[in-house]
N, CA, C and O atoms as a Tinker XYZ file with bonds, in Angstrom:
   288  protein
     1  N     -5.367000    1.122000   -9.464000    73     2
     2  CA    -4.811000    2.469000   -9.497000    64     1     3
     3  C     -3.308000    2.364000   -9.384000    63     2     4     5
     4  O     -2.795000    1.685000   -8.495000    81     3
     5  N     -2.614000    3.015000  -10.258000    73     3     6
     6  CA    -1.155000    3.026000  -10.261000    64     5     7
     7  C     -0.671000    4.151000   -9.359000    63     6     8     9
     8  O     -1.043000    5.308000   -9.553000    81     7
     9  N      0.152000    3.819000   -8.382000    73     7    10
    10  CA     0.623000    4.833000   -7.438000    64     9    11
    11  C      1.929000    5.478000   -7.880000    63    10    12    13
    12  O      2.492000    6.290000   -7.146000    81    11
    13  N      2.424000    5.128000   -9.075000    73    11    14
    14  CA     3.691000    5.692000   -9.537000    64    13    15
    15  C      3.626000    7.202000   -9.713000    63    14    16    17
    16  O      4.623000    7.891000   -9.498000    81    15
    17  N      2.464000    7.727000  -10.102000    73    15    18
    18  CA     2.346000    9.158000  -10.352000    64    17    19
    19  C      1.820000    9.928000   -9.145000    63    18    20    21
    20  O      1.584000   11.131000   -9.246000    81    19
    21  N      1.630000    9.261000   -8.002000    73    19    22
    22  CA     1.112000    9.886000   -6.789000    64    21    23
    23  C      2.206000    9.883000   -5.733000    63    22    24    25
    24  O      2.905000    8.887000   -5.547000    81    23
    25  N      2.343000   10.999000   -5.051000    73    23    26
    26  CA     3.346000   11.070000   -3.981000    64    25    27
    27  C      2.831000   10.318000   -2.758000    63    26    28    29
    28  O      1.830000   10.705000   -2.154000    81    27
    29  N      3.516000    9.256000   -2.407000    73    27    30
    30  CA     3.154000    8.459000   -1.238000    64    29    31
    31  C      3.919000    9.009000   -0.046000    63    30    32    33
    32  O      5.143000    9.130000   -0.087000    81    31
    33  N      3.189000    9.345000    1.024000    73    31    34
    34  CA     3.798000    9.981000    2.185000    64    33    35
    35  C      3.546000    9.167000    3.452000    63    34    36    37
    36  O      2.649000    8.325000    3.516000    81    35
    37  N      4.360000    9.448000    4.436000    73    35    38
    38  CA     4.242000    8.862000    5.771000    64    37    39
    39  C      2.849000    9.139000    6.322000    63    38    40    41
    40  O      2.352000   10.261000    6.226000    81    39
    41  N      2.226000    8.133000    6.892000    73    39    42
    42  CA     0.930000    8.302000    7.533000    64    41    43
    43  C     -0.272000    8.088000    6.637000    63    42    44    45
    44  O     -1.402000    8.096000    7.124000    81    43
    45  N     -0.067000    7.898000    5.345000    73    43    46
    46  CA    -1.194000    7.682000    4.435000    64    45    47
    47  C     -1.771000    6.285000    4.643000    63    46    48    49
    48  O     -1.032000    5.319000    4.833000    81    47
    49  N     -3.098000    6.190000    4.607000    73    47    50
    50  CA    -3.768000    4.890000    4.663000    64    49    51
    51  C     -3.713000    4.269000    3.275000    63    50    52    53
    52  O     -3.943000    4.946000    2.273000    81    51
    53  N     -3.412000    2.993000    3.222000    73    51    54
    54  CA    -3.346000    2.271000    1.954000    64    53    55
    55  C     -4.004000    0.904000    2.121000    63    54    56    57
    56  O     -4.271000    0.449000    3.234000    81    55
    57  N     -4.255000    0.272000    0.989000    73    55    58
    58  CA    -4.726000   -1.109000    0.985000    64    57    59
    59  C     -3.994000   -1.852000   -0.113000    63    58    60    61
    60  O     -3.414000   -1.236000   -1.007000    81    59
    61  N     -4.019000   -3.167000   -0.050000    73    59    62
    62  CA    -3.365000   -3.966000   -1.074000    64    61    63
    63  C     -4.083000   -3.778000   -2.409000    63    62    64    65
    64  O     -5.312000   -3.770000   -2.466000    81    63
    65  N     -3.319000   -3.630000   -3.458000    73    63    66
    66  CA    -3.887000   -3.565000   -4.802000    64    65    67
    67  C     -4.185000   -4.988000   -5.268000    63    66    68    69
    68  O     -3.896000   -5.954000   -4.563000    81    67
    69  N     -4.756000   -5.106000   -6.444000    73    67    70
    70  CA    -5.029000   -6.430000   -7.006000    64    69    71
    71  C     -3.721000   -7.205000   -7.160000    63    70    72    73
    72  O     -3.659000   -8.394000   -6.849000    81    71
    73  N     -2.683000   -6.530000   -7.640000    73    71    74
    74  CA    -1.370000   -7.164000   -7.779000    64    73    75
    75  C     -0.826000   -7.588000   -6.413000    63    74    76    77
    76  O     -0.270000   -8.677000   -6.275000    81    75
    77  N     -0.987000   -6.731000   -5.412000    73    75    78
    78  CA    -0.519000   -7.055000   -4.067000    64    77    79
    79  C     -1.233000   -8.255000   -3.472000    63    78    80    81
    80  O     -0.606000   -9.088000   -2.817000    81    79
    81  N     -2.550000   -8.353000   -3.695000    73    79    82
    82  CA    -3.308000   -9.502000   -3.195000    64    81    83
    83  C     -2.876000  -10.783000   -3.890000    63    82    84    85
    84  O     -2.843000  -11.852000   -3.280000    81    83
    85  N     -2.547000  -10.667000   -5.166000    73    83    86
    86  CA    -2.099000  -11.839000   -5.923000    64    85    87
    87  C     -0.724000  -12.311000   -5.459000    63    86    88    89
    88  O     -0.480000  -13.511000   -5.336000    81    87
    89  N      0.171000  -11.359000   -5.202000    73    87    90
    90  CA     1.549000  -11.706000   -4.845000    64    89    91
    91  C      1.748000  -11.970000   -3.358000    63    90    92    93
    92  O      2.707000  -12.641000   -2.976000    81    91
    93  N      0.859000  -11.455000   -2.514000    73    91    94
    94  CA     0.985000  -11.623000   -1.054000    64    93    95
    95  C     -0.318000  -12.188000   -0.479000    63    94    96    97
    96  O     -0.991000  -11.496000    0.286000    81    95
    97  N     -0.688000  -13.410000   -0.822000    73    95    98
    98  CA    -1.979000  -13.945000   -0.378000    64    97    99
    99  C     -2.079000  -14.159000    1.134000    63    98   100   101
   100  O     -3.184000  -14.278000    1.662000    81    99
   101  N     -0.947000  -14.210000    1.838000    73    99   102
   102  CA    -0.989000  -14.424000    3.289000    64   101   103
   103  C     -1.375000  -13.169000    4.062000    63   102   104   105
   104  O     -1.674000  -13.255000    5.253000    81   103
   105  N     -1.377000  -12.019000    3.424000    73   103   106
   106  CA    -1.801000  -10.789000    4.097000    64   105   107
   107  C     -3.323000  -10.715000    4.026000    63   106   108   109
   108  O     -3.887000  -10.205000    3.057000    81   107
   109  N     -3.974000  -11.227000    5.053000    73   107   110
   110  CA    -5.429000  -11.307000    5.036000    64   109   111
   111  C     -6.080000   -9.934000    5.131000    63   110   112   113
   112  O     -7.018000   -9.635000    4.392000    81   111
   113  N     -5.584000   -9.102000    6.040000    73   111   114
   114  CA    -6.124000   -7.751000    6.170000    64   113   115
   115  C     -5.256000   -6.830000    5.330000    63   114   116   117
   116  O     -4.110000   -6.560000    5.688000    81   115
   117  N     -5.777000   -6.359000    4.244000    73   115   118
   118  CA    -4.988000   -5.580000    3.308000    64   117   119
   119  C     -4.982000   -4.092000    3.559000    63   118   120   121
   120  O     -4.613000   -3.336000    2.661000    81   119
   121  N     -5.374000   -3.626000    4.742000    73   119   122
   122  CA    -5.386000   -2.197000    5.047000    64   121   123
   123  C     -4.279000   -1.873000    6.038000    63   122   124   125
   124  O     -4.022000   -2.630000    6.974000    81   123
   125  N     -3.623000   -0.726000    5.814000    73   123   126
   126  CA    -2.548000   -0.349000    6.718000    64   125   127
   127  C     -2.130000    1.094000    6.549000    63   126   128   129
   128  O     -2.793000    1.875000    5.865000    81   127
   129  N     -1.009000    1.441000    7.188000    73   127   130
   130  CA    -0.480000    2.806000    7.189000    64   129   131
   131  C      0.971000    2.768000    6.730000    63   130   132   133
   132  O      1.734000    1.886000    7.121000    81   131
   133  N      1.340000    3.727000    5.902000    73   131   134
   134  CA     2.722000    3.831000    5.447000    64   133   135
   135  C      3.560000    4.428000    6.569000    63   134   136   137
   136  O      3.222000    5.476000    7.120000    81   135
   137  N      4.658000    3.752000    6.902000    73   135   138
   138  CA     5.566000    4.253000    7.931000    64   137   139
   139  C      6.678000    5.097000    7.328000    63   138   140   141
   140  O      7.031000    6.146000    7.866000    81   139
   141  N      7.232000    4.637000    6.205000    73   139   142
   142  CA     8.292000    5.407000    5.547000    64   141   143
   143  C      8.583000    4.807000    4.179000    63   142   144   145
   144  O      8.131000    3.711000    3.850000    81   143
   145  N      9.345000    5.552000    3.396000    73   143   146
   146  CA     9.852000    5.059000    2.115000    64   145   147
   147  C     11.220000    4.450000    2.369000    63   146   148   149
   148  O     12.023000    5.012000    3.114000    81   147
   149  N     11.488000    3.317000    1.761000    73   147   150
   150  CA    12.798000    2.687000    1.894000    64   149   151
   151  C     13.694000    3.019000    0.724000    63   150   152   153
   152  O     14.918000    2.955000    0.844000    81   151
   153  N     13.130000    3.360000   -0.366000    73   151   154
   154  CA    13.881000    3.659000   -1.577000    64   153   155
   155  C     12.951000    4.313000   -2.579000    63   154   156   157
   156  O     11.851000    4.734000   -2.221000    81   155
   157  N     13.375000    4.403000   -3.818000    73   155   158
   158  CA    12.535000    5.076000   -4.807000    64   157   159
   159  C     11.217000    4.357000   -5.086000    63   158   160   161
   160  O     10.243000    4.997000   -5.483000    81   159
   161  N     11.169000    3.038000   -4.887000    73   159   162
   162  CA     9.934000    2.320000   -5.206000    64   161   163
   163  C      9.475000    1.365000   -4.106000    63   162   164   165
   164  O      8.523000    0.614000   -4.318000    81   163
   165  N     10.118000    1.370000   -2.943000    73   163   166
   166  CA     9.703000    0.493000   -1.850000    64   165   167
   167  C      9.252000    1.309000   -0.646000    63   166   168   169
   168  O      9.755000    2.402000   -0.384000    81   167
   169  N      8.292000    0.749000    0.077000    73   167   170
   170  CA     7.728000    1.420000    1.246000    64   169   171
   171  C      7.605000    0.417000    2.390000    63   170   172   173
   172  O      7.527000   -0.791000    2.168000    81   171
   173  N      7.590000    0.940000    3.624000    73   171   174
   174  CA     7.341000    0.134000    4.819000    64   173   175
   175  C      5.898000    0.387000    5.227000    63   174   176   177
   176  O      5.489000    1.534000    5.410000    81   175
   177  N      5.130000   -0.687000    5.369000    73   175   178
   178  CA     3.710000   -0.586000    5.694000    64   177   179
   179  C      3.433000   -1.394000    6.953000    63   178   180   181
   180  O      3.876000   -2.535000    7.085000    81   179
   181  N      2.694000   -0.786000    7.877000    73   179   182
   182  CA     2.210000   -1.500000    9.056000    64   181   183
   183  C      0.739000   -1.799000    8.811000    63   182   184   185
   184  O     -0.106000   -0.904000    8.856000    81   183
   185  N      0.444000   -3.068000    8.553000    73   183   186
   186  CA    -0.936000   -3.462000    8.292000    64   185   187
   187  C     -1.700000   -3.591000    9.598000    63   186   188   189
   188  O     -1.134000   -3.951000   10.630000    81   187
   189  N     -2.984000   -3.294000    9.543000    73   187   190
   190  CA    -3.852000   -3.361000   10.712000    64   189   191
   191  C     -3.799000   -4.762000   11.316000    63   190   192   193
   192  O     -3.920000   -5.759000   10.604000    81   191
   193  N     -3.617000   -4.828000   12.636000    73   191   194
   194  CA    -3.583000   -6.095000   13.344000    64   193   195
   195  C     -2.215000   -6.758000   13.389000    63   194   196   197
   196  O     -2.072000   -7.816000   14.001000    81   195
   197  N     -1.214000   -6.174000   12.765000    73   195   198
   198  CA     0.134000   -6.749000   12.778000    64   197   199
   199  C      1.027000   -5.933000   13.698000    63   198   200   201
   200  O      0.801000   -4.740000   13.903000    81   199
   201  N      2.046000   -6.588000   14.254000    73   199   202
   202  CA     2.979000   -5.904000   15.148000    64   201   203
   203  C      4.188000   -5.363000   14.410000    63   202   204   205
   204  O      4.749000   -4.339000   14.800000    81   203
   205  N      4.591000   -6.042000   13.349000    73   203   206
   206  CA     5.792000   -5.662000   12.605000    64   205   207
   207  C      5.419000   -5.134000   11.220000    63   206   208   209
   208  O      4.540000   -5.692000   10.562000    81   207
   209  N      6.074000   -4.070000   10.776000    73   207   210
   210  CA     5.828000   -3.583000    9.414000    64   209   211
   211  C      6.511000   -4.489000    8.391000    63   210   212   213
   212  O      7.428000   -5.239000    8.724000    81   211
   213  N      6.055000   -4.410000    7.149000    73   211   214
   214  CA     6.687000   -5.167000    6.078000    64   213   215
   215  C      7.069000   -4.209000    4.955000    63   214   216   217
   216  O      6.494000   -3.130000    4.815000    81   215
   217  N      8.040000   -4.621000    4.167000    73   215   218
   218  CA     8.501000   -3.835000    3.031000    64   217   219
   219  C      7.830000   -4.364000    1.776000    63   218   220   221
   220  O      7.838000   -5.567000    1.513000    81   219
   221  N      7.248000   -3.456000    1.005000    73   219   222
   222  CA     6.565000   -3.815000   -0.229000    64   221   223
   223  C      6.960000   -2.865000   -1.342000    63   222   224   225
   224  O      7.373000   -1.732000   -1.093000    81   223
   225  N      6.829000   -3.338000   -2.570000    73   223   226
   226  CA     6.955000   -2.444000   -3.719000    64   225   227
   227  C      5.706000   -1.574000   -3.736000    63   226   228   229
   228  O      4.622000   -2.045000   -3.393000    81   227
   229  N      5.841000   -0.324000   -4.128000    73   227   230
   230  CA     4.702000    0.589000   -4.069000    64   229   231
   231  C      3.568000    0.183000   -5.009000    63   230   232   233
   232  O      2.435000    0.626000   -4.817000    81   231
   233  N      3.835000   -0.639000   -6.012000    73   231   234
   234  CA     2.760000   -1.089000   -6.900000    64   233   235
   235  C      1.846000   -2.110000   -6.217000    63   234   236   237
   236  O      0.782000   -2.433000   -6.745000    81   235
   237  N      2.248000   -2.621000   -5.051000    73   235   238
   238  CA     1.434000   -3.587000   -4.327000    64   237   239
   239  C      0.356000   -2.924000   -3.480000    63   238   240   241
   240  O     -0.499000   -3.617000   -2.929000    81   239
   241  N      0.377000   -1.606000   -3.365000    73   239   242
   242  CA    -0.629000   -0.902000   -2.566000    64   241   243
   243  C     -1.317000    0.165000   -3.407000    63   242   244   245
   244  O     -0.802000    0.615000   -4.430000    81   243
   245  N     -2.498000    0.550000   -2.936000    73   243   246
   246  CA    -3.235000    1.647000   -3.560000    64   245   247
   247  C     -3.853000    2.495000   -2.461000    63   246   248   249
   248  O     -4.047000    2.040000   -1.333000    81   247
   249  N     -4.152000    3.719000   -2.809000    73   247   250
   250  CA    -4.767000    4.645000   -1.864000    64   249   251
   251  C     -6.277000    4.509000   -2.021000    63   250   252   253
   252  O     -6.801000    4.810000   -3.093000    81   251
   253  N     -6.999000    4.063000   -0.984000    73   251   254
   254  CA    -8.430000    3.760000   -1.122000    64   253   255
   255  C     -9.273000    4.918000   -1.639000    63   254   256   257
   256  O    -10.181000    4.693000   -2.439000    81   255
   257  N     -9.007000    6.144000   -1.211000    73   255   258
   258  CA    -9.816000    7.285000   -1.630000    64   257   259
   259  C     -9.717000    7.506000   -3.138000    63   258   260   261
   260  O    -10.699000    7.875000   -3.781000    81   259
   261  N     -8.537000    7.282000   -3.695000    73   259   262
   262  CA    -8.345000    7.492000   -5.125000    64   261   263
   263  C     -8.928000    6.354000   -5.943000    63   262   264   265
   264  O     -9.353000    6.571000   -7.077000    81   263
   265  N     -8.959000    5.158000   -5.399000    73   263   266
   266  CA    -9.489000    4.008000   -6.127000    64   265   267
   267  C    -11.000000    4.099000   -6.292000    63   266   268   269
   268  O    -11.552000    3.503000   -7.216000    81   267
   269  N    -11.687000    4.840000   -5.406000    73   267   270
   270  CA   -13.148000    4.950000   -5.478000    64   269   271
   271  C    -13.612000    6.040000   -6.424000    63   270   272   273
   272  O    -14.778000    6.047000   -6.820000    81   271
   273  N    -12.736000    6.962000   -6.797000    73   271   274
   274  CA   -13.145000    8.066000   -7.648000    64   273   275
   275  C    -13.431000    7.567000   -9.056000    63   274   276   277
   276  O    -12.641000    6.802000   -9.609000    81   275
   277  N    -14.555000    7.986000   -9.650000    73   275   278
   278  CA   -14.834000    7.584000  -11.024000    64   277   279
   279  C    -13.809000    8.190000  -11.975000    63   278   280   281
   280  O    -13.434000    9.355000  -11.839000    81   279
   281  N    -13.370000    7.406000  -12.919000    73   279   282
   282  CA   -12.401000    7.889000  -13.892000    64   281   283
   283  C    -10.978000    7.853000  -13.405000    63   282   284   285
   284  O    -10.077000    8.288000  -14.123000    81   283
   285  N    -10.739000    7.346000  -12.199000    73   283   286
   286  CA    -9.371000    7.298000  -11.666000    64   285   287
   287  C     -8.665000    6.060000  -12.129000    63   286   288
   288  O     -7.504000    5.845000  -11.782000    81   287
């Protein structure tokens, strides 16, 4: 699911996309919460079980609820 056309907001639950898993293989638990936007295409995410947030490109994450919808 491409998140470019979806408004990503503070507090949304996200998970690593296929691209994110490929580019960030050390992130074992790919579920987390968006803390804030850093720029037009970067976000700060606090992944479950981690103490420090990390900065990622928004294409590295997807919104789980939207990924499960048929036709999405």
